[in-house]
CSV table of N, CA and C in Angstrom, one decimal:
chain,number,residue,atom,x,y,z
A,29,MET,N,-174.6,-55.8,-7.5
A,29,MET,CA,-175.0,-57.0,-6.8
A,29,MET,C,-175.9,-57.8,-7.7
A,30,ASN,N,-175.7,-59.1,-7.9
A,30,ASN,CA,-176.7,-59.8,-8.7
A,30,ASN,C,-177.9,-60.2,-8.0
A,31,VAL,N,-178.9,-60.7,-8.7
A,31,VAL,CA,-180.2,-61.0,-8.2
A,31,VAL,C,-180.2,-62.1,-7.1
A,32,ARG,N,-179.4,-63.1,-7.3
A,32,ARG,CA,-179.4,-64.2,-6.4
A,32,ARG,C,-178.7,-63.7,-5.1
A,33,VAL,N,-177.7,-63.0,-5.1
A,33,VAL,CA,-177.0,-62.4,-3.9
A,33,VAL,C,-178.0,-61.6,-3.1
A,34,THR,N,-178.7,-60.8,-3.9
A,34,THR,CA,-179.7,-59.9,-3.2
A,34,THR,C,-180.8,-60.8,-2.5
A,35,ALA,N,-181.2,-61.9,-3.2
A,35,ALA,CA,-182.2,-62.8,-2.7
A,35,ALA,C,-181.7,-63.5,-1.4
A,36,VAL,N,-180.4,-63.9,-1.4
A,36,VAL,CA,-179.8,-64.6,-0.3
A,36,VAL,C,-179.8,-63.6,0.9
A,37,HIS,N,-179.4,-62.4,0.7
A,37,HIS,CA,-179.4,-61.4,1.7
A,37,HIS,C,-180.8,-61.1,2.3
A,38,ALA,N,-181.8,-61.0,1.4
A,38,ALA,CA,-183.2,-60.8,1.9
A,38,ALA,C,-183.6,-62.0,2.7
A,39,LEU,N,-183.2,-63.2,2.3
A,39,LEU,CA,-183.6,-64.4,3.0
A,39,LEU,C,-183.1,-64.4,4.4
A,40,GLU,N,-181.8,-64.0,4.5
A,40,GLU,CA,-181.2,-64.0,5.9
A,40,GLU,C,-182.0,-62.9,6.7
A,41,GLU,N,-182.3,-61.8,6.1
A,41,GLU,CA,-183.1,-60.8,6.8
A,41,GLU,C,-184.4,-61.4,7.3
A,42,LYS,N,-185.1,-62.1,6.5
A,42,LYS,CA,-186.4,-62.7,6.9
A,42,LYS,C,-186.2,-63.7,7.9
A,43,LEU,N,-185.2,-64.5,7.8
A,43,LEU,CA,-184.9,-65.5,8.9
A,43,LEU,C,-184.5,-64.9,10.2
A,44,GLY,N,-184.0,-63.7,10.1
A,44,GLY,CA,-183.4,-63.0,11.3
A,44,GLY,C,-182.2,-63.7,11.8
A,45,TYR,N,-181.4,-64.2,10.9
A,45,TYR,CA,-180.2,-65.0,11.2
A,45,TYR,C,-179.2,-64.8,10.1
A,46,ARG,N,-178.0,-64.4,10.5
A,46,ARG,CA,-176.9,-64.2,9.5
A,46,ARG,C,-175.9,-65.4,9.7
A,47,PHE,N,-175.7,-66.1,8.7
A,47,PHE,CA,-174.8,-67.3,8.8
A,47,PHE,C,-173.3,-66.9,9.0
A,48,LYS,N,-172.7,-67.6,9.9
A,48,LYS,CA,-171.2,-67.4,10.1
A,48,LYS,C,-170.5,-68.2,9.0
A,49,ASP,N,-171.0,-69.4,8.7
A,49,ASP,CA,-170.4,-70.3,7.7
A,49,ASP,C,-171.2,-70.1,6.4
A,50,ARG,N,-170.6,-69.3,5.6
A,50,ARG,CA,-171.3,-68.9,4.3
A,50,ARG,C,-171.3,-70.2,3.4
A,51,ASP,N,-170.3,-71.1,3.5
A,51,ASP,CA,-170.4,-72.3,2.6
A,51,ASP,C,-171.5,-73.2,3.0
A,52,LEU,N,-171.8,-73.2,4.3
A,52,LEU,CA,-173.0,-74.0,4.8
A,52,LEU,C,-174.3,-73.4,4.2
A,53,LEU,N,-174.4,-72.1,4.2
A,53,LEU,CA,-175.6,-71.5,3.7
A,53,LEU,C,-175.7,-71.8,2.2
A,54,GLU,N,-174.6,-71.7,1.5
A,54,GLU,CA,-174.6,-72.0,0.0
A,54,GLU,C,-175.0,-73.5,-0.3
A,55,ARG,N,-174.5,-74.4,0.6
A,55,ARG,CA,-174.9,-75.8,0.4
A,55,ARG,C,-176.4,-76.0,0.6
A,56,ALA,N,-176.9,-75.3,1.6
A,56,ALA,CA,-178.3,-75.4,1.9
A,56,ALA,C,-179.2,-74.9,0.8
A,57,LEU,N,-178.7,-74.0,0.0
A,57,LEU,CA,-179.4,-73.4,-1.1
A,57,LEU,C,-179.1,-73.9,-2.4
A,58,THR,N,-178.2,-75.0,-2.5
A,58,THR,CA,-177.8,-75.6,-3.7
A,58,THR,C,-178.6,-76.8,-4.1
A,59,HIS,N,-179.4,-76.7,-5.1
A,59,HIS,CA,-180.2,-77.8,-5.6
A,59,HIS,C,-179.4,-78.9,-6.2
A,60,ALA,N,-179.8,-80.1,-6.2
A,60,ALA,CA,-179.0,-81.2,-6.8
A,60,ALA,C,-178.8,-81.1,-8.3
A,61,SER,N,-179.6,-80.3,-8.9
A,61,SER,CA,-179.4,-80.1,-10.4
A,61,SER,C,-178.1,-79.4,-10.7
A,62,VAL,N,-177.5,-78.7,-9.8
A,62,VAL,CA,-176.3,-78.0,-10.1
A,62,VAL,C,-175.2,-79.0,-10.4
A,63,GLY,N,-175.3,-80.2,-9.8
A,63,GLY,CA,-174.3,-81.3,-10.1
A,63,GLY,C,-174.5,-82.1,-11.3
A,64,GLU,N,-175.4,-81.7,-12.2
A,64,GLU,CA,-175.7,-82.4,-13.4
A,64,GLU,C,-174.5,-82.5,-14.4
A,65,GLY,N,-173.7,-81.5,-14.3
A,65,GLY,CA,-172.5,-81.4,-15.2
A,65,GLY,C,-171.4,-82.3,-14.8
A,66,ALA,N,-170.2,-82.0,-15.3
A,66,ALA,CA,-169.1,-82.9,-15.1
A,66,ALA,C,-168.5,-82.7,-13.7
A,67,THR,N,-168.7,-81.5,-13.1
A,67,THR,CA,-168.2,-81.2,-11.7
A,67,THR,C,-169.2,-81.6,-10.7
A,68,LYS,N,-168.7,-82.4,-9.7
A,68,LYS,CA,-169.6,-82.7,-8.5
A,68,LYS,C,-169.7,-81.5,-7.6
A,69,VAL,N,-170.9,-81.1,-7.3
A,69,VAL,CA,-171.1,-79.9,-6.4
A,69,VAL,C,-171.8,-80.4,-5.2
A,70,ALA,N,-171.4,-79.9,-4.0
A,70,ALA,CA,-172.1,-80.3,-2.8
A,70,ALA,C,-173.5,-79.6,-2.8
A,71,ASN,N,-174.5,-80.4,-2.6
A,71,ASN,CA,-175.9,-79.9,-2.7
A,71,ASN,C,-176.6,-80.1,-1.3
A,72,ASN,N,-177.8,-79.7,-1.3
A,72,ASN,CA,-178.6,-79.7,0.0
A,72,ASN,C,-179.3,-81.0,0.4
A,73,GLU,N,-179.1,-82.1,-0.3
A,73,GLU,CA,-179.9,-83.3,0.0
A,73,GLU,C,-179.6,-83.8,1.4
A,74,VAL,N,-178.4,-83.9,1.8
A,74,VAL,CA,-178.1,-84.5,3.2
A,74,VAL,C,-178.6,-83.5,4.2
A,75,LEU,N,-178.4,-82.2,4.0
A,75,LEU,CA,-179.0,-81.2,4.9
A,75,LEU,C,-180.5,-81.3,5.0
A,76,GLU,N,-181.1,-81.5,3.9
A,76,GLU,CA,-182.6,-81.7,3.9
A,76,GLU,C,-183.0,-82.9,4.8
A,77,PHE,N,-182.3,-84.0,4.7
A,77,PHE,CA,-182.6,-85.1,5.5
A,77,PHE,C,-182.4,-84.8,7.0
A,78,VAL,N,-181.3,-84.1,7.4
A,78,VAL,CA,-181.1,-83.8,8.8
A,78,VAL,C,-182.1,-82.7,9.2
A,79,GLY,N,-182.4,-81.7,8.4
A,79,GLY,CA,-183.4,-80.7,8.7
A,79,GLY,C,-184.8,-81.2,9.0
A,80,ASP,N,-185.2,-82.2,8.3
A,80,ASP,CA,-186.5,-82.9,8.5
A,80,ASP,C,-186.5,-83.4,9.9
A,81,ARG,N,-185.4,-84.0,10.4
A,81,ARG,CA,-185.4,-84.6,11.7
A,81,ARG,C,-185.3,-83.6,12.8
A,82,VAL,N,-184.5,-82.5,12.5
A,82,VAL,CA,-184.4,-81.4,13.5
A,82,VAL,C,-185.8,-80.7,13.7
A,83,LEU,N,-186.5,-80.5,12.6
A,83,LEU,CA,-187.8,-79.9,12.6
A,83,LEU,C,-188.7,-80.7,13.4
A,84,GLY,N,-188.8,-82.0,13.1
A,84,GLY,CA,-189.6,-82.9,13.8
A,84,GLY,C,-189.4,-82.9,15.3
A,85,LEU,N,-188.1,-83.0,15.7
A,85,LEU,CA,-187.8,-82.9,17.1
A,85,LEU,C,-188.2,-81.7,17.8
A,86,LEU,N,-187.9,-80.5,17.2
A,86,LEU,CA,-188.3,-79.2,17.8
A,86,LEU,C,-189.8,-79.1,17.9
A,87,VAL,N,-190.5,-79.4,16.9
A,87,VAL,CA,-192.0,-79.3,16.9
A,87,VAL,C,-192.5,-80.3,17.9
A,88,ALA,N,-192.0,-81.5,18.0
A,88,ALA,CA,-192.5,-82.5,19.0
A,88,ALA,C,-192.3,-82.0,20.4
A,89,GLU,N,-191.1,-81.4,20.7
A,89,GLU,CA,-190.9,-80.9,22.0
A,89,GLU,C,-191.8,-79.7,22.3
A,90,ALA,N,-192.0,-78.8,21.3
A,90,ALA,CA,-192.9,-77.7,21.6
A,90,ALA,C,-194.4,-78.2,21.8
A,91,LEU,N,-194.8,-79.1,21.0
A,91,LEU,CA,-196.2,-79.6,21.3
A,91,LEU,C,-196.3,-80.3,22.6
A,92,ALA,N,-195.3,-81.0,23.0
A,92,ALA,CA,-195.3,-81.7,24.4
A,92,ALA,C,-195.4,-80.6,25.5
A,93,ARG,N,-194.7,-79.5,25.3
A,93,ARG,CA,-194.6,-78.4,26.3
A,93,ARG,C,-195.9,-77.7,26.3
A,94,TYR,N,-196.5,-77.4,25.1
A,94,TYR,CA,-197.8,-76.6,25.1
A,94,TYR,C,-199.0,-77.4,25.4
A,95,PHE,N,-198.9,-78.7,25.2
A,95,PHE,CA,-200.1,-79.6,25.5
A,95,PHE,C,-199.6,-80.8,26.4
A,96,PRO,N,-199.2,-80.5,27.6
A,96,PRO,CA,-198.6,-81.5,28.5
A,96,PRO,C,-199.6,-82.6,28.9
A,97,ASP,N,-200.9,-82.4,28.8
A,97,ASP,CA,-201.8,-83.5,29.1
A,97,ASP,C,-202.3,-84.2,27.9
A,98,ALA,N,-201.9,-83.9,26.8
A,98,ALA,CA,-202.4,-84.6,25.5
A,98,ALA,C,-201.7,-85.9,25.4
A,99,SER,N,-202.5,-86.8,24.8
A,99,SER,CA,-201.9,-88.2,24.5
A,99,SER,C,-201.1,-88.1,23.2
A,100,GLU,N,-200.3,-89.2,23.0
A,100,GLU,CA,-199.6,-89.3,21.7
A,100,GLU,C,-200.5,-89.2,20.5
A,101,GLY,N,-201.6,-89.9,20.6
A,101,GLY,CA,-202.6,-89.9,19.6
A,101,GLY,C,-203.2,-88.5,19.3
A,102,GLU,N,-203.2,-87.6,20.3
A,102,GLU,CA,-203.7,-86.3,20.0
A,102,GLU,C,-202.6,-85.4,19.5
A,103,LEU,N,-201.4,-85.7,19.8
A,103,LEU,CA,-200.2,-84.8,19.4
A,103,LEU,C,-199.8,-85.2,18.0
A,104,ALA,N,-199.9,-86.4,17.6
A,104,ALA,CA,-199.4,-86.9,16.3
A,104,ALA,C,-200.0,-86.1,15.1
A,105,PRO,N,-201.3,-85.9,15.0
A,105,PRO,CA,-201.8,-85.2,13.9
A,105,PRO,C,-201.4,-83.7,13.8
A,106,ARG,N,-201.2,-83.1,15.0
A,106,ARG,CA,-200.7,-81.8,15.0
A,106,ARG,C,-199.2,-81.7,14.5
A,107,LEU,N,-198.4,-82.7,15.0
A,107,LEU,CA,-197.1,-82.7,14.5
A,107,LEU,C,-197.0,-82.9,13.0
A,108,ASN,N,-197.8,-83.9,12.5
A,108,ASN,CA,-197.8,-84.1,11.0
A,108,ASN,C,-198.2,-82.9,10.2
A,109,GLY,N,-199.1,-82.2,10.7
A,109,GLY,CA,-199.6,-81.0,10.0
A,109,GLY,C,-198.5,-79.9,10.0
A,110,LEU,N,-197.8,-79.8,11.1
A,110,LEU,CA,-196.8,-78.7,11.2
A,110,LEU,C,-195.5,-79.0,10.5
A,111,VAL,N,-195.1,-80.3,10.3
A,111,VAL,CA,-193.9,-80.6,9.7
A,111,VAL,C,-194.1,-81.2,8.3
A,112,SER,N,-195.2,-81.0,7.7
A,112,SER,CA,-195.5,-81.6,6.4
A,112,SER,C,-194.7,-80.8,5.3
A,113,ARG,N,-194.5,-81.5,4.2
A,113,ARG,CA,-193.8,-80.9,3.0
A,113,ARG,C,-194.6,-79.7,2.6
A,114,GLU,N,-195.9,-79.7,2.6
A,114,GLU,CA,-196.7,-78.6,2.2
A,114,GLU,C,-196.5,-77.4,3.1
A,115,THR,N,-196.4,-77.6,4.4
A,115,THR,CA,-196.2,-76.5,5.3
A,115,THR,C,-194.8,-75.9,5.1
A,116,CYS,N,-193.8,-76.8,4.9
A,116,CYS,CA,-192.4,-76.3,4.7
A,116,CYS,C,-192.3,-75.6,3.4
A,117,ALA,N,-193.0,-76.0,2.3
A,117,ALA,CA,-193.0,-75.3,1.0
A,117,ALA,C,-193.7,-73.9,1.2
A,118,ARG,N,-194.8,-73.8,1.9
A,118,ARG,CA,-195.4,-72.5,2.2
A,118,ARG,C,-194.5,-71.6,2.9
A,119,VAL,N,-193.8,-72.1,3.9
A,119,VAL,CA,-192.9,-71.2,4.7
A,119,VAL,C,-191.8,-70.8,3.8
A,120,ALA,N,-191.2,-71.7,3.0
A,120,ALA,CA,-190.1,-71.4,2.1
A,120,ALA,C,-190.5,-70.3,1.1
A,121,ALA,N,-191.7,-70.4,0.5
A,121,ALA,CA,-192.2,-69.4,-0.4
A,121,ALA,C,-192.4,-68.1,0.3
A,122,ALA,N,-192.9,-68.1,1.5
A,122,ALA,CA,-193.2,-66.8,2.2
A,122,ALA,C,-191.9,-66.1,2.5
A,123,ILE,N,-190.8,-66.8,2.8
A,123,ILE,CA,-189.6,-66.1,3.2
A,123,ILE,C,-188.6,-65.9,2.0
A,124,GLY,N,-189.0,-66.3,0.8
A,124,GLY,CA,-188.2,-66.0,-0.4
A,124,GLY,C,-187.1,-67.0,-0.7
A,125,VAL,N,-187.3,-68.2,-0.4
A,125,VAL,CA,-186.2,-69.2,-0.7
A,125,VAL,C,-186.0,-69.4,-2.2
A,126,GLY,N,-187.1,-69.5,-2.9
A,126,GLY,CA,-187.0,-69.7,-4.4
A,126,GLY,C,-186.0,-68.9,-5.1
A,127,PRO,N,-186.0,-67.6,-5.0
A,127,PRO,CA,-185.1,-66.7,-5.7
A,127,PRO,C,-183.6,-66.9,-5.2
A,128,ALA,N,-183.5,-67.4,-4.0
A,128,ALA,CA,-182.1,-67.6,-3.4
A,128,ALA,C,-181.5,-68.9,-3.8
A,129,LEU,N,-182.3,-69.8,-4.4
A,129,LEU,CA,-181.8,-71.1,-4.7
A,129,LEU,C,-180.7,-71.1,-5.8
A,130,ARG,N,-179.8,-71.9,-5.7
A,130,ARG,CA,-178.8,-72.1,-6.8
A,130,ARG,C,-179.2,-73.4,-7.5
A,131,MET,N,-179.5,-73.4,-8.8
A,131,MET,CA,-179.9,-74.6,-9.5
A,131,MET,C,-179.5,-74.4,-11.0
A,132,SER,N,-179.5,-75.5,-11.7
A,132,SER,CA,-179.2,-75.5,-13.1
A,132,SER,C,-180.1,-74.7,-13.9
A,133,ALA,N,-179.7,-74.3,-15.0
A,133,ALA,CA,-180.5,-73.5,-15.9
A,133,ALA,C,-181.7,-74.4,-16.4
A,134,SER,N,-181.5,-75.7,-16.6
A,134,SER,CA,-182.6,-76.5,-17.1
A,134,SER,C,-183.6,-76.7,-16.0
A,135,ALA,N,-183.2,-76.8,-14.7
A,135,ALA,CA,-184.2,-76.9,-13.6
A,135,ALA,C,-185.0,-75.6,-13.5
A,136,THR,N,-184.3,-74.5,-13.6
A,136,THR,CA,-185.0,-73.2,-13.6
A,136,THR,C,-186.0,-73.1,-14.7
A,137,LYS,N,-185.6,-73.5,-15.9
A,137,LYS,CA,-186.4,-73.4,-17.1
A,137,LYS,C,-187.8,-74.1,-16.9
A,138,VAL,N,-187.7,-75.3,-16.2
A,138,VAL,CA,-188.9,-76.1,-16.0
A,138,VAL,C,-189.7,-75.7,-14.8
A,139,GLY,N,-189.3,-74.6,-14.1
A,139,GLY,CA,-190.1,-74.1,-13.0
A,139,GLY,C,-189.8,-74.7,-11.6
A,140,ALA,N,-188.6,-75.4,-11.5
A,140,ALA,CA,-188.3,-76.1,-10.3
A,140,ALA,C,-188.2,-75.1,-9.1
A,141,ARG,N,-187.8,-73.9,-9.4
A,141,ARG,CA,-187.6,-72.9,-8.3
A,141,ARG,C,-188.9,-72.6,-7.5
A,142,GLU,N,-190.0,-72.8,-8.2
A,142,GLU,CA,-191.3,-72.6,-7.6
A,142,GLU,C,-192.0,-73.9,-7.2
A,143,ARG,N,-191.4,-75.0,-7.4
A,143,ARG,CA,-192.0,-76.3,-7.2
A,143,ARG,C,-192.1,-76.6,-5.6
A,144,GLY,N,-193.2,-77.0,-5.2
A,144,GLY,CA,-193.4,-77.3,-3.7
A,144,GLY,C,-192.3,-78.2,-3.1
A,145,SER,N,-192.0,-79.3,-3.8
A,145,SER,CA,-191.1,-80.3,-3.3
A,145,SER,C,-189.7,-79.7,-3.2
A,146,VAL,N,-189.3,-78.8,-4.1
A,146,VAL,CA,-188.0,-78.2,-4.1
A,146,VAL,C,-187.9,-77.2,-2.9
A,147,LEU,N,-189.0,-76.4,-2.8
A,147,LEU,CA,-189.0,-75.4,-1.7
A,147,LEU,C,-189.0,-76.1,-0.4
A,148,ALA,N,-189.8,-77.2,-0.2
A,148,ALA,CA,-189.9,-77.9,1.1
A,148,ALA,C,-188.5,-78.4,1.4
A,149,GLY,N,-187.8,-79.0,0.5
A,149,GLY,CA,-186.5,-79.6,0.7
A,149,GLY,C,-185.5,-78.5,1.1
A,150,ALA,N,-185.6,-77.4,0.4
A,150,ALA,CA,-184.7,-76.3,0.7
A,150,ALA,C,-185.0,-75.7,2.1
A,151,CYS,N,-186.2,-75.7,2.5
A,151,CYS,CA,-186.6,-75.2,3.9
A,151,CYS,C,-186.0,-76.1,4.9
A,152,GLU,N,-186.1,-77.4,4.7
A,152,GLU,CA,-185.5,-78.4,5.7
A,152,GLU,C,-184.0,-78.3,5.7
A,153,ALA,N,-183.4,-78.1,4.5
A,153,ALA,CA,-181.9,-77.9,4.5
A,153,ALA,C,-181.5,-76.6,5.2
A,154,LEU,N,-182.3,-75.6,5.1
A,154,LEU,CA,-182.0,-74.4,5.9
A,154,LEU,C,-182.1,-74.6,7.4
A,155,ILE,N,-183.1,-75.3,7.8
A,155,ILE,CA,-183.2,-75.7,9.2
A,155,ILE,C,-181.9,-76.4,9.7
A,156,ALA,N,-181.5,-77.4,8.9
A,156,ALA,CA,-180.3,-78.1,9.3
A,156,ALA,C,-179.1,-77.2,9.3
A,157,ALA,N,-179.0,-76.3,8.3
A,157,ALA,CA,-177.9,-75.3,8.2
A,157,ALA,C,-177.8,-74.4,9.4
A,158,VAL,N,-179.0,-73.9,9.9
A,158,VAL,CA,-179.0,-73.0,11.0
A,158,VAL,C,-178.6,-73.8,12.3
A,159,TYR,N,-179.1,-75.0,12.4
A,159,TYR,CA,-178.8,-75.9,13.5
A,159,TYR,C,-177.3,-76.1,13.6
A,160,LYS,N,-176.6,-76.4,12.4
A,160,LYS,CA,-175.2,-76.7,12.4
A,160,LYS,C,-174.4,-75.4,12.6
A,161,ASP,N,-174.9,-74.3,12.1
A,161,ASP,CA,-174.2,-73.0,12.1
A,161,ASP,C,-174.2,-72.4,13.5
A,162,THR,N,-175.2,-72.7,14.3
A,162,THR,CA,-175.3,-72.2,15.7
A,162,THR,C,-174.5,-73.0,16.6
A,163,GLY,N,-174.0,-74.2,16.2
A,163,GLY,CA,-173.2,-75.0,17.1
A,163,GLY,C,-174.0,-75.9,18.0
A,164,ALA,N,-175.3,-76.0,17.6
A,164,ALA,CA,-176.2,-76.8,18.5
A,164,ALA,C,-176.1,-78.3,18.3
A,165,GLU,N,-175.4,-78.7,17.2
A,165,GLU,CA,-175.3,-80.1,16.9
A,165,GLU,C,-174.4,-80.8,17.8
A,166,PRO,N,-174.7,-82.1,18.1
A,166,PRO,CA,-173.8,-82.9,18.9
A,166,PRO,C,-172.5,-83.2,18.1
A,167,GLU,N,-171.4,-83.5,18.8
A,167,GLU,CA,-170.2,-83.9,18.1
A,167,GLU,C,-170.3,-85.1,17.2
A,168,LEU,N,-171.2,-86.0,17.4
A,168,LEU,CA,-171.4,-87.2,16.6
A,168,LEU,C,-171.8,-86.9,15.2
A,169,VAL,N,-172.5,-85.7,15.0
A,169,VAL,CA,-173.0,-85.4,13.6
A,169,VAL,C,-171.9,-84.8,12.8
A,170,GLN,N,-171.5,-85.4,11.7
A,170,GLN,CA,-170.5,-84.9,10.8
A,170,GLN,C,-171.1,-85.0,9.4
A,171,LEU,N,-171.4,-83.9,8.8
A,171,LEU,CA,-172.0,-84.0,7.4
A,171,LEU,C,-170.9,-83.7,6.4
């Protein structure tokens, strides 16, 4: 078994979730740098966009539930702290997203696998992938 396959398996273990759609997981873990060559490869950018919104919605709902008497002005800073790129990057690093990423050799060489922005984006892409894989998405969403 190669290093990346082992890292993907370990990531699923830490997530506590095994993907039914393996292609969706691969797309969530594929950095845009993979498409730098002649072949266009599906990457995680659109999933990152969706995951950011899913995370925001779920955290907003949780905050409203846990702090039912709080005003919007009190909730907004909490939301911003929980859904920030820095928080997503820390979570991604903690669960081992970096080693599971699929990226070009040149991106790996310059340290992109450990870069906060790359980790944060991959974290958001994984959130969208879990959302889609569980069947929670409305029929209107087609990626």
